[in-house]
mmCIF file of C-alpha atoms in Angstrom:
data_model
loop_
_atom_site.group_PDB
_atom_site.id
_atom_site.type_symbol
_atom_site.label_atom_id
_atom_site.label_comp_id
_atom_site.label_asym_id
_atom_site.label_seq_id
_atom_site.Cartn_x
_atom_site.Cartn_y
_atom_site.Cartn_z
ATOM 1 C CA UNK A 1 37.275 -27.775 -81.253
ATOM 2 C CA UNK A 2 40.033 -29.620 -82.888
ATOM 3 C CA UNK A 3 39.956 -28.901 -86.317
ATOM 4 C CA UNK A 4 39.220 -31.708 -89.174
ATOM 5 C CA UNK A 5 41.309 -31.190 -91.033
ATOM 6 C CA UNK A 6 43.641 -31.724 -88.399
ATOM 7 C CA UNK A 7 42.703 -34.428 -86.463
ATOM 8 C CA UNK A 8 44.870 -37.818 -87.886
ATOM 9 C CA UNK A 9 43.188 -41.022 -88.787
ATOM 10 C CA UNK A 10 44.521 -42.517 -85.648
ATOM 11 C CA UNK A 11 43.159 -39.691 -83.222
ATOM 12 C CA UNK A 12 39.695 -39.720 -85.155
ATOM 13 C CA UNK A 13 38.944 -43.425 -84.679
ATOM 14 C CA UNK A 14 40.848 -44.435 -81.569
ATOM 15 C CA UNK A 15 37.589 -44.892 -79.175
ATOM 16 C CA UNK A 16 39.208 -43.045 -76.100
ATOM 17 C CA UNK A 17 40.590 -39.817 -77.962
ATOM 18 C CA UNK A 18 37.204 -39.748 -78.822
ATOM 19 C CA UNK A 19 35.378 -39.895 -75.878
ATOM 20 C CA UNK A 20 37.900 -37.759 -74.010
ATOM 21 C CA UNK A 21 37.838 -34.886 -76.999
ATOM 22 C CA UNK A 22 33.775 -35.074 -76.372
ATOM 23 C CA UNK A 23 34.422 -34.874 -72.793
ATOM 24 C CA UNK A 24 36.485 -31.874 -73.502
ATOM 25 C CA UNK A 25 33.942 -29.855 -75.113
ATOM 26 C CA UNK A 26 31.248 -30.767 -72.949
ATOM 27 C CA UNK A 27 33.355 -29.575 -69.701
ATOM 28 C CA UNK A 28 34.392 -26.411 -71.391
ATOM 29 C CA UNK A 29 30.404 -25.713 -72.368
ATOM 30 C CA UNK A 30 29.602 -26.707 -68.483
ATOM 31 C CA UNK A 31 32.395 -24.485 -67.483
ATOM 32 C CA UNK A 32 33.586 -27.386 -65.111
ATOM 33 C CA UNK A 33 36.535 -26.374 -62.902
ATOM 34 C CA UNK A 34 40.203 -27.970 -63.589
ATOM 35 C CA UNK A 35 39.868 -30.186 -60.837
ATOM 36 C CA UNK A 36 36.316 -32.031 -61.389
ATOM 37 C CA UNK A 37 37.566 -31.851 -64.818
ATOM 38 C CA UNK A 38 40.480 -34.106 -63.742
ATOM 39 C CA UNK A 39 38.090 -35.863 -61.463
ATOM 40 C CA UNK A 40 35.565 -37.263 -63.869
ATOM 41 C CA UNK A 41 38.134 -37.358 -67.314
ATOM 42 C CA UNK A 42 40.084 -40.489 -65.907
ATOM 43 C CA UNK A 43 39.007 -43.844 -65.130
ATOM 44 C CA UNK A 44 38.830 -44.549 -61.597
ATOM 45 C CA UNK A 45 40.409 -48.139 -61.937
ATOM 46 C CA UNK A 46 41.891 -50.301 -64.938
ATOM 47 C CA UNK A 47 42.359 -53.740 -64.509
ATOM 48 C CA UNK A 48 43.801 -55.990 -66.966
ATOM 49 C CA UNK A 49 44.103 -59.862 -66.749
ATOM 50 C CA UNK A 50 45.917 -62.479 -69.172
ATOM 51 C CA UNK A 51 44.311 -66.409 -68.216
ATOM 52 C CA UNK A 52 45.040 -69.953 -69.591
ATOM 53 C CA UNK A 53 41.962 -71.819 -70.808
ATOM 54 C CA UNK A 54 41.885 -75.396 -72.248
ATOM 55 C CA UNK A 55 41.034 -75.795 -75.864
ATOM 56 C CA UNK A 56 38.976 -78.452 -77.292
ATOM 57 C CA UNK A 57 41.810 -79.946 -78.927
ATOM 58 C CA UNK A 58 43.573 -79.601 -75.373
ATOM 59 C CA UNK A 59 46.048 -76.882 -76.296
ATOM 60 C CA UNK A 60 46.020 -74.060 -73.734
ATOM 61 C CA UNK A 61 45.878 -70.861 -74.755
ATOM 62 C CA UNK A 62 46.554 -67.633 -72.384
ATOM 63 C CA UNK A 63 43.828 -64.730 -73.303
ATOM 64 C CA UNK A 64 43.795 -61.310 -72.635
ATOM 65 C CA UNK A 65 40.828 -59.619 -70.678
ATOM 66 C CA UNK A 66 40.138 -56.018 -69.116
ATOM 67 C CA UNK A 67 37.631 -54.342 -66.558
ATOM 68 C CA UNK A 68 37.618 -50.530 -66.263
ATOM 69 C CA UNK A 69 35.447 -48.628 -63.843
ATOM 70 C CA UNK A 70 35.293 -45.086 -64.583
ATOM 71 C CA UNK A 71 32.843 -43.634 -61.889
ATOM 72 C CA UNK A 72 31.248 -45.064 -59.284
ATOM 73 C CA UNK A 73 30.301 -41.514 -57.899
ATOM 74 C CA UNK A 74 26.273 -42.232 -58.335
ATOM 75 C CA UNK A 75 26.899 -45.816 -57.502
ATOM 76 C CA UNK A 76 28.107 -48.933 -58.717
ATOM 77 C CA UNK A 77 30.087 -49.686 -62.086
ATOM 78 C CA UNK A 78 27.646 -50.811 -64.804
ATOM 79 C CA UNK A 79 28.432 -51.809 -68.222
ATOM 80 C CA UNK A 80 28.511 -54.783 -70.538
ATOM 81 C CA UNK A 81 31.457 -57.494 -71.101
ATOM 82 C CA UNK A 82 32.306 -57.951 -75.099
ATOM 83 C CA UNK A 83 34.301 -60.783 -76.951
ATOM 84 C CA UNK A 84 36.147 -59.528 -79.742
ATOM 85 C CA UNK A 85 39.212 -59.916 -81.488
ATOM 86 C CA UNK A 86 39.718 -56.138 -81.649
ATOM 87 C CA UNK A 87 39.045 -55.628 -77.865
ATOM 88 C CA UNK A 88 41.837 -52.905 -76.967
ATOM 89 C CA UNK A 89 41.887 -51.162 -73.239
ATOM 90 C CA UNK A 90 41.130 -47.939 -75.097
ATOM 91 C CA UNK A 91 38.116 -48.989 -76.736
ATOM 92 C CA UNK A 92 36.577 -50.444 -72.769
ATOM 93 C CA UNK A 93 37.841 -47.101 -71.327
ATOM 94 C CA UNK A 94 35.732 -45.155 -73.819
ATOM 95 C CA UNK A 95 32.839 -47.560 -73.462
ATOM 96 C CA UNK A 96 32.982 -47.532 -69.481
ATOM 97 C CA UNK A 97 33.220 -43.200 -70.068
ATOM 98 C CA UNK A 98 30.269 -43.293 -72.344
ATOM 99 C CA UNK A 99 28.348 -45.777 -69.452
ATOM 100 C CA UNK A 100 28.772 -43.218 -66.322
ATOM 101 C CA UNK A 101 27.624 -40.497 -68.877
ATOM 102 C CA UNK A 102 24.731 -42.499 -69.926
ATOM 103 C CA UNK A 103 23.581 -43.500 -66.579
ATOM 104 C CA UNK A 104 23.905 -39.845 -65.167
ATOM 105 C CA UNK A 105 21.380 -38.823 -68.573
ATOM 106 C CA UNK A 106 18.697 -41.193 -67.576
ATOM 107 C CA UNK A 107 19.017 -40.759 -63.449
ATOM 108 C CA UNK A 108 19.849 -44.530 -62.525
ATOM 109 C CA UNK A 109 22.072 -45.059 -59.581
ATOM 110 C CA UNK A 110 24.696 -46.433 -61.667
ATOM 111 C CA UNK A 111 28.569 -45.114 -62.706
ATOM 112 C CA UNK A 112 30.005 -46.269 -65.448
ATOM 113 C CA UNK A 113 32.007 -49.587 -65.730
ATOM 114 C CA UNK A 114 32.965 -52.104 -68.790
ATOM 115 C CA UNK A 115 34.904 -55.015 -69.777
ATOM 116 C CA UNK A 116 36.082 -56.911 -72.746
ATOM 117 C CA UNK A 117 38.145 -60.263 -73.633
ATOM 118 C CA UNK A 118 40.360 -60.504 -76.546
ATOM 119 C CA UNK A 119 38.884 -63.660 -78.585
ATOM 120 C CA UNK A 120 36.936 -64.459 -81.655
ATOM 121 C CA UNK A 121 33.937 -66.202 -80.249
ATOM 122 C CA UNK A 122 32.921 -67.384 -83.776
ATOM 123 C CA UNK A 123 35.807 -69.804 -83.854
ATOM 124 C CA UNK A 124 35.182 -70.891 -80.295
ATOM 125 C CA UNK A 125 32.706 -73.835 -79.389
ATOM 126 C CA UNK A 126 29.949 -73.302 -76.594
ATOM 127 C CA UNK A 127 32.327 -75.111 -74.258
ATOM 128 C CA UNK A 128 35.140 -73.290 -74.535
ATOM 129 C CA UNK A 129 33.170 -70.097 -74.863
ATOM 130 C CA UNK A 130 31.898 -71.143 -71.171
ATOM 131 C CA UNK A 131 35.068 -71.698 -69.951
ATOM 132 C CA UNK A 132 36.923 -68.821 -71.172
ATOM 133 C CA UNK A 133 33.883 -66.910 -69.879
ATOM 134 C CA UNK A 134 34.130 -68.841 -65.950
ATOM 135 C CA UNK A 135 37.863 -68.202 -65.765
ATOM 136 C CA UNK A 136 37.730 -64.405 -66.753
ATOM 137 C CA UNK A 137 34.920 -64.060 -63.470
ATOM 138 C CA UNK A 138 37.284 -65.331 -61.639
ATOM 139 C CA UNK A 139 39.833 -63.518 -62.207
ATOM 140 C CA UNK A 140 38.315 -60.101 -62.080
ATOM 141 C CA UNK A 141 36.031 -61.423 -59.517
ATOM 142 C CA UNK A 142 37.305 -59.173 -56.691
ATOM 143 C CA UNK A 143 36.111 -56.088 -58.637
ATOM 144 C CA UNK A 144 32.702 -56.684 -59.274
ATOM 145 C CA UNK A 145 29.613 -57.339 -57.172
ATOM 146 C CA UNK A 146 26.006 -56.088 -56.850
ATOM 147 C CA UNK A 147 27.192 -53.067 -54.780
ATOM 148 C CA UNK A 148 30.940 -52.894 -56.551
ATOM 149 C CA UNK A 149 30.373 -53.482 -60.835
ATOM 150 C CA UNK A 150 27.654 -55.055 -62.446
ATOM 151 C CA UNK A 151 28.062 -56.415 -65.780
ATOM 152 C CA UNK A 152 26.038 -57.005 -68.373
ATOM 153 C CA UNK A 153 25.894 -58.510 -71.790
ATOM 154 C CA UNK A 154 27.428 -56.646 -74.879
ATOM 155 C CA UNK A 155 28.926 -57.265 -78.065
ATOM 156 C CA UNK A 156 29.132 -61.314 -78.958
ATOM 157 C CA UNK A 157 27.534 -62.387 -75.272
ATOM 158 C CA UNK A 158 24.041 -62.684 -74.224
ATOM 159 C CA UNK A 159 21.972 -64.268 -71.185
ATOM 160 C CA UNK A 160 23.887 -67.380 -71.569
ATOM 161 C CA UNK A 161 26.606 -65.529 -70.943
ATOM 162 C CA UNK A 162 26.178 -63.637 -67.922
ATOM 163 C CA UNK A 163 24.103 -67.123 -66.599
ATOM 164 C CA UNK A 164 28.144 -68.388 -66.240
ATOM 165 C CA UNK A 165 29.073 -65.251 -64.958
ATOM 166 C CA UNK A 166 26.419 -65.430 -61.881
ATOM 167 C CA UNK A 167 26.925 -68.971 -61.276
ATOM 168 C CA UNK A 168 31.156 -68.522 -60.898
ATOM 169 C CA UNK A 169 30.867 -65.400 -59.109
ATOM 170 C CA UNK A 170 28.270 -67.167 -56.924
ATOM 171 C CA UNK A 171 30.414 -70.274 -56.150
ATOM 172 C CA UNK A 172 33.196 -67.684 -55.010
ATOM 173 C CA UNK A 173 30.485 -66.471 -52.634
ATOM 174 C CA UNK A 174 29.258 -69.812 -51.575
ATOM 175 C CA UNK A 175 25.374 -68.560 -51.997
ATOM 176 C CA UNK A 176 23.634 -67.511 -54.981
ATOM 177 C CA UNK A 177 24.122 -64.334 -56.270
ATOM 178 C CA UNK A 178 21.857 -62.986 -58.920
ATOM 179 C CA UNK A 179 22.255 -59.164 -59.178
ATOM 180 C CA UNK A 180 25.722 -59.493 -59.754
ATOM 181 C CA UNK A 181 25.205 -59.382 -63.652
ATOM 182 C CA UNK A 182 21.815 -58.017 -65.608
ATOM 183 C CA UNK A 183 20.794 -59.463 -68.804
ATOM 184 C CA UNK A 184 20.101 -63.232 -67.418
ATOM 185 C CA UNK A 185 17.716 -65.870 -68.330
ATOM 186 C CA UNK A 186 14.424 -64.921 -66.530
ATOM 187 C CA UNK A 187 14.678 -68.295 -64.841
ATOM 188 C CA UNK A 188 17.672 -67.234 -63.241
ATOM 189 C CA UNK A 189 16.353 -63.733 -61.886
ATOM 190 C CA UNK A 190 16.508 -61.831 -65.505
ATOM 191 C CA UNK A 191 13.516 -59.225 -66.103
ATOM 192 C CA UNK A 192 10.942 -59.552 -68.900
ATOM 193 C CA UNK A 193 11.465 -56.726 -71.733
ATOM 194 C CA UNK A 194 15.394 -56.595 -71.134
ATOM 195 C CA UNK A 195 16.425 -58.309 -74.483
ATOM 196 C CA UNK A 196 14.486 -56.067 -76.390
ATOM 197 C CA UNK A 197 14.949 -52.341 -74.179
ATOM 198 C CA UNK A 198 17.814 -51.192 -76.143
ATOM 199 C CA UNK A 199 16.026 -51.589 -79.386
ATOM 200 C CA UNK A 200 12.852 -50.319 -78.139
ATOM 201 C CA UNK A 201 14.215 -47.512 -76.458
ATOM 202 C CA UNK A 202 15.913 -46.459 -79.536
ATOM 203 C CA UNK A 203 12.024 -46.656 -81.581
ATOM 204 C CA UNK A 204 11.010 -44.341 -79.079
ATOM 205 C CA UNK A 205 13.836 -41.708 -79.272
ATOM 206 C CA UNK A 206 13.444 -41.351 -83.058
ATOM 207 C CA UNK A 207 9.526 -40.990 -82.383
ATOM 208 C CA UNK A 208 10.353 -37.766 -80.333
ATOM 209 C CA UNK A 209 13.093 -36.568 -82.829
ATOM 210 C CA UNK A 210 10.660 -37.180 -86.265
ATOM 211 C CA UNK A 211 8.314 -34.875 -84.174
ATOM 212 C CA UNK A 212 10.791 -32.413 -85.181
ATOM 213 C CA UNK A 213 10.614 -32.725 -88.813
ATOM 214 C CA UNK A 214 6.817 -33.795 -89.110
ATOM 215 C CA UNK A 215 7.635 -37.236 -89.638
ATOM 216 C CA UNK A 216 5.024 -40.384 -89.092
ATOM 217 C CA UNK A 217 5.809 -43.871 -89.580
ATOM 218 C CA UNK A 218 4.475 -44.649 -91.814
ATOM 219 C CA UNK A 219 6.234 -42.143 -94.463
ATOM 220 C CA UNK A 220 9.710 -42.797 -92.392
ATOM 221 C CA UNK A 221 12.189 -44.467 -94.160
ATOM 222 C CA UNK A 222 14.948 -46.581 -92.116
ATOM 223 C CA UNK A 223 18.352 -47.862 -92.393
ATOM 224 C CA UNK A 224 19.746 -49.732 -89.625
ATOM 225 C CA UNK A 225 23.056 -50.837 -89.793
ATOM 226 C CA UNK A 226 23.242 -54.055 -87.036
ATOM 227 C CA UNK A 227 21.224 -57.000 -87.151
ATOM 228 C CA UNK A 228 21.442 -58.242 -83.706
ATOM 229 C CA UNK A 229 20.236 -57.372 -80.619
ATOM 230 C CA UNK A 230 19.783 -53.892 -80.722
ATOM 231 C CA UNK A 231 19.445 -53.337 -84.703
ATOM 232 C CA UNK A 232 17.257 -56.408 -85.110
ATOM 233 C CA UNK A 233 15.190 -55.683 -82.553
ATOM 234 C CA UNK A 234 14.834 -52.243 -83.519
ATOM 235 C CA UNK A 235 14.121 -53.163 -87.153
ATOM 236 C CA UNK A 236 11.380 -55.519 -85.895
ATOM 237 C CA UNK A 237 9.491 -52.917 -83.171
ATOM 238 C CA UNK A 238 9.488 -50.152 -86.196
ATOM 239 C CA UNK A 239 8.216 -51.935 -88.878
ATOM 240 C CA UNK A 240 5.025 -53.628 -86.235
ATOM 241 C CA UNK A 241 4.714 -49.228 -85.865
ATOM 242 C CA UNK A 242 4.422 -48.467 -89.250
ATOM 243 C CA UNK A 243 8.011 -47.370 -90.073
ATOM 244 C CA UNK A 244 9.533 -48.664 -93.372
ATOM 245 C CA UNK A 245 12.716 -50.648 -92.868
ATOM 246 C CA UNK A 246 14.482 -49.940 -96.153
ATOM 247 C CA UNK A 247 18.045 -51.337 -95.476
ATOM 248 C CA UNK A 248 19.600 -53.661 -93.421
ATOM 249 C CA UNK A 249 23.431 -53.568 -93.494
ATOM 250 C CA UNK A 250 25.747 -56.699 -91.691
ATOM 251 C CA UNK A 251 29.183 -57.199 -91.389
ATOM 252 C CA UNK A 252 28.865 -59.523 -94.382
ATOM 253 C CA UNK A 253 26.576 -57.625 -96.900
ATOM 254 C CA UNK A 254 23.665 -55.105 -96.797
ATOM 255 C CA UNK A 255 20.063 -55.856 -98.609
ATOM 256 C CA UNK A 256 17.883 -53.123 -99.937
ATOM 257 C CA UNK A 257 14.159 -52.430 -100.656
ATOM 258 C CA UNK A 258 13.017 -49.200 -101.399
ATOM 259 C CA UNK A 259 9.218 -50.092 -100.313
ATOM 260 C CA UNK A 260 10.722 -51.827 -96.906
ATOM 261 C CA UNK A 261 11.455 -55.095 -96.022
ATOM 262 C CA UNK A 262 9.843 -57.565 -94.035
ATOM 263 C CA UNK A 263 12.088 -57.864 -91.259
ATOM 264 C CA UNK A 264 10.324 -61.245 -90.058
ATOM 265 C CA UNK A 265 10.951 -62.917 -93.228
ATOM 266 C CA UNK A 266 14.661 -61.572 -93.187
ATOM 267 C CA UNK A 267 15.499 -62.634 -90.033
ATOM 268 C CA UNK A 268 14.236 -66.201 -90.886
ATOM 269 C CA UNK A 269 16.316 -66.210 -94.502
ATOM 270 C CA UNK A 270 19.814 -65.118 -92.014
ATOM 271 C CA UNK A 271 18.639 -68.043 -89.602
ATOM 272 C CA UNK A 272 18.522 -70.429 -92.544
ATOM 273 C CA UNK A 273 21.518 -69.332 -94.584
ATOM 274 C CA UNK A 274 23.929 -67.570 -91.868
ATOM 275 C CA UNK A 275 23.512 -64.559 -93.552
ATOM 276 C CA UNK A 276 21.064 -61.480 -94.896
ATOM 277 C CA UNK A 277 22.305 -61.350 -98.270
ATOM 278 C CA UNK A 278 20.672 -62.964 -100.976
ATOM 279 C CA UNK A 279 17.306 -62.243 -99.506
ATOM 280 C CA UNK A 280 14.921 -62.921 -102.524
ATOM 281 C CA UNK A 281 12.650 -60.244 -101.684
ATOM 282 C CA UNK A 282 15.514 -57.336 -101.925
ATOM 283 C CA UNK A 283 18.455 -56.520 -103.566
ATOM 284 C CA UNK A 284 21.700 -57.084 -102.085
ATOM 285 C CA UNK A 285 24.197 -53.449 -102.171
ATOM 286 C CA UNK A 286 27.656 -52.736 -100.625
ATOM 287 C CA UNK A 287 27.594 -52.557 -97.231
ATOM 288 C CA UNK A 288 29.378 -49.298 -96.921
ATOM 289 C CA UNK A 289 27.548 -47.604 -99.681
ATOM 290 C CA UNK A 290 23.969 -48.488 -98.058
ATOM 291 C CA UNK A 291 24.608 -46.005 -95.189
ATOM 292 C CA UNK A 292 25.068 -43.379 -97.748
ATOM 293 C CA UNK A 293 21.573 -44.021 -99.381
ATOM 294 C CA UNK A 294 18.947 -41.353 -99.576
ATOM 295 C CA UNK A 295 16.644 -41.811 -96.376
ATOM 296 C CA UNK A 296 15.341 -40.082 -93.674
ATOM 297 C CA UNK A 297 16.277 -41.776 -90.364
ATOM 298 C CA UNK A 298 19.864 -44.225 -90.662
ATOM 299 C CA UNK A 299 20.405 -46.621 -87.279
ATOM 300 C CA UNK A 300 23.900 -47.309 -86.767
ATOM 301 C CA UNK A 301 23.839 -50.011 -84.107
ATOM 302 C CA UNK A 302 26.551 -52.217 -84.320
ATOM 303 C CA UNK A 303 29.986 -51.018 -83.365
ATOM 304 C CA UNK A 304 31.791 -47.682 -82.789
ATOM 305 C CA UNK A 305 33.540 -45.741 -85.872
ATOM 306 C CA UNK A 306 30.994 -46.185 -88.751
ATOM 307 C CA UNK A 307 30.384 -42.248 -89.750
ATOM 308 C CA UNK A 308 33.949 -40.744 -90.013
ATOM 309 C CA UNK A 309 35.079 -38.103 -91.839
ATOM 310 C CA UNK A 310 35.757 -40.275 -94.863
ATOM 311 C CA UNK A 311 31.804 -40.652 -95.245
ATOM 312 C CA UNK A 312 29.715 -38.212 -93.162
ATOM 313 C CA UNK A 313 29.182 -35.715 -95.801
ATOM 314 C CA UNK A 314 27.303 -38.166 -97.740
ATOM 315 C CA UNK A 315 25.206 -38.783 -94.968
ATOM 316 C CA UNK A 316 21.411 -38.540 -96.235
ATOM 317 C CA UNK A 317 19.545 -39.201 -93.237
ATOM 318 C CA UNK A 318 17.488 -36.140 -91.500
ATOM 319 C CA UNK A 319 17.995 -37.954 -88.274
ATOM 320 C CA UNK A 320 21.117 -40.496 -86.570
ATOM 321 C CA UNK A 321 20.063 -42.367 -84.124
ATOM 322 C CA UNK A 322 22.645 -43.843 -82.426
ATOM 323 C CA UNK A 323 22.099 -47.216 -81.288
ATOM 324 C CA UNK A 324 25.698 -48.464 -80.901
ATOM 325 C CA UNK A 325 28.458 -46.306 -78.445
ATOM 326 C CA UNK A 326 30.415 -44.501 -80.394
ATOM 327 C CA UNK A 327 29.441 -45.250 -83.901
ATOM 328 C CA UNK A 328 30.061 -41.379 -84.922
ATOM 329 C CA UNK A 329 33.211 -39.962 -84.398
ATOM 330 C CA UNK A 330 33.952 -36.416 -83.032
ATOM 331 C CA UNK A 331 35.085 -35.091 -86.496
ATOM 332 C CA UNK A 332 31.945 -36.780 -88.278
ATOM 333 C CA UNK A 333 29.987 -34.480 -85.377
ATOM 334 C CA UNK A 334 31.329 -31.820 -86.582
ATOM 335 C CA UNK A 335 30.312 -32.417 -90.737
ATOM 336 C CA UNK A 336 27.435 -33.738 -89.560
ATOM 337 C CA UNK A 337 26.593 -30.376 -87.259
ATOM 338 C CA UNK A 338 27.137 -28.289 -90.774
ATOM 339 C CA UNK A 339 24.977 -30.681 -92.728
ATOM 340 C CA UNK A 340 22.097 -30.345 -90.056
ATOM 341 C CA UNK A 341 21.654 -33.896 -89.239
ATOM 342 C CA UNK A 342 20.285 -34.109 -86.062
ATOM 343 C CA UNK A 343 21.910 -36.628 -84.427
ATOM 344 C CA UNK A 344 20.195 -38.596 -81.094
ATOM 345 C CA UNK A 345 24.003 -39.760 -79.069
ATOM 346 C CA UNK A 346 24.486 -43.180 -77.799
ATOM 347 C CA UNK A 347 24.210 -41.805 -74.386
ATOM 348 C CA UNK A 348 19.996 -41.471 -74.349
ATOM 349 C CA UNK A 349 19.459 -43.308 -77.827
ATOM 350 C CA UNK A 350 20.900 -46.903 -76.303
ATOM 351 C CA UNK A 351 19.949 -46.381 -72.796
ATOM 352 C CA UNK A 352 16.931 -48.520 -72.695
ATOM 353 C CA UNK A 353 19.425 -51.326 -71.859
ATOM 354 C CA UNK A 354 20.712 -49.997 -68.816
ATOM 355 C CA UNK A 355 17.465 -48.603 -68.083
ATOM 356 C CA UNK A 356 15.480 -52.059 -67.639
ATOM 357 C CA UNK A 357 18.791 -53.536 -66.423
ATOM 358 C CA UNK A 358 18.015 -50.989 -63.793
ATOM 359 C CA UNK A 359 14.956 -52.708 -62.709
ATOM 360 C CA UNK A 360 16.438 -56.159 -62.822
ATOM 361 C CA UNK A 361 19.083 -55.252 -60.391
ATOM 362 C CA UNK A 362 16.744 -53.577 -57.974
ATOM 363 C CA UNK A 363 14.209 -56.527 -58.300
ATOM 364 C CA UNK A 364 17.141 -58.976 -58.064
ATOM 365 C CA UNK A 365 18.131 -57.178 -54.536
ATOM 366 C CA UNK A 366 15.025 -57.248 -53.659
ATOM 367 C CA UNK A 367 13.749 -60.889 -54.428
ATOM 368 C CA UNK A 368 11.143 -59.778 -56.580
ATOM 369 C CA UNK A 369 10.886 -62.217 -59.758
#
């Protein structure tokens, strides 16, 4: 194992180092030959796209998008499309890596496949949102397909989303396409349950793993770091079980109650005010420092690199669940290894997504809706 103390900063948090140093050890455990080795440590195909798209104001602008397939060995490329301003070919190749492993754990027919555009939707109206969205389809639009790469929704896009998607790549195709993308409205051939499988899949992980330490809900305390799709779902599924949901932590702010929160309520304040903090019935703490507070299961589920080595000894939590890819990276393993923590990966904690996405493919190729 690469040692901590020399791994640099930049190797540590660089998303594909990552991956391919986990990789590493896993193939050396497995006793993998050099040549599957070689085989299943490279992506299989890396495509990268630069587009003009009309502004509001009616400046063009040229952005940058990417679609890596890693595998498509078990069948075709599956894995969400993100919109971020710190979208970076390394960070999809990891993510598409972490997707073929993940769909191997859970025995779907899927490899692994993901893509990303360089933007900051928050600055972006719902127009040009949809057209940035309509013109990346079409350029990548040759690569995908319900028996090529099926994408899905991810970081910053949702059903809306992949809606455009399906009706671009369907145009191209002259007849309506739905399993081309998962994640969709259910009017347009979605599945009921999919918004809320990565969250709930990630309840029921941490169910088995508190098993462990003779845990029960209702004596659980939680810290979720995410508020979105996956962390606000999961916040709202634990505390209807029983669990209490003592800190929520956002890019913006973190609140804190050590008798729980009530999620509901929360998510209503952040709907009114844009934001968590100043919730009246908590106390608002630094974001970083509330993943460092005493509790027995911590959530990370919002992007990759949160528990480094700058902060994983200070880790409290009996249990990581790890609801966003790559949120812990290989050194924090290691600290976190010595400490004990046992630590659920991203590759069975978050596959509830892919799972029901699973079914909405098949159901979409089948005309079952």
């Amino acid at each position: 194992m690469l040692a901590i103390s020399t791994a640099s900063v930049e190797q540590e948090i660089n998303p594909w180092e990552s991956a391919a140093h986990r990789f590493d050890e896993a193939a050396e455990l497995l006793r993998l030959d050099d040549g599957m080795r070689k085989v299943l440590r490279s992506p299989a195909m890396e495509l990268q796209v630069n587009f003009p798209v009309a502004l509001d104001d009616g400046r063009i602008e040229v952005f940058t998008g990417y679609r890596v397939q890693h595998s498509i060995a078990r069948g075709p490329a599956k894995g969400g499309i993100r919109f971020a301003p710190d979208v970076s070919l390394d960070e999809v190749r990891a993510l598409a890596a972490w997707m073929t492993w993940k769909c191997a754990v859970v025995n779907i027919p899927f490899g692994g496949g993901k893509g990303g555009v360089i933007c900051e939707p928050h600055l972006l109206s719902e127009g040009e949102l949809e057209r940035i969205t309509r013109r990346y389809t079409a350029e990548i639009y040759e690569f995908i397909g319900p028996e090529r790469d099926v994408p899905a929704p991810d970081v910053n896009t949702n059903e809306q989303t992949m809606a455009w998607i399906m009706d671009t790549y369907s145009m191209h195709q002259r007849h309506t396409v739905t399993a081309v993308v998962t994640g969709k409205p259910l009017e347009l051939g979605g599945s009921r349950g999919r918004p809320e499988a990565t969250g709930r899949g990630c309840m029921f992980v941490t169910g088995e793993a508190m098993k462990k330490f003779g845990l029960i809900p209702e004596e659980t305390r939680v810290i979720i770091q995410g508020f979105g799709n996956v962390g606000g779902m999961a916040a709202r599924l634990m505390r209807q079980r029983g669990f209490k949901i003592i800190a929520i932590v956002e890019y913006d702010g973190a609140v804190y109650n050590p008798h729980g929160l009530n999620v509901e309520a929360l998510q209503e304040h952040r709907l009114e005010s844009g934001s968590i903090t100043g919730f009246p019935d908590a106390e608002d703490v630094d974001k970083d420092e509330a993943l460092l507070l005493d509790c027995d299961v911590l959530i990370p589920a919002a992007r990759e690199n949160v528990i480094t080595s700058a902060n994983a000894a200070d880790i409290k939590a009996k249990i990581l669940c790890e609801g966003a890819n790559g949120p812990t990276t290989f050194v924090a393993d290691s600290i976190l290894a010595e400490k004990k923590v046992f630590i659920i990966p991203d590759i069975l904690a978050n596959a509830g997504g892919v799972t029901v996405s699973y079914f909405e493919w098949v159901q979409d190729r089948q005309g079952y809706f």
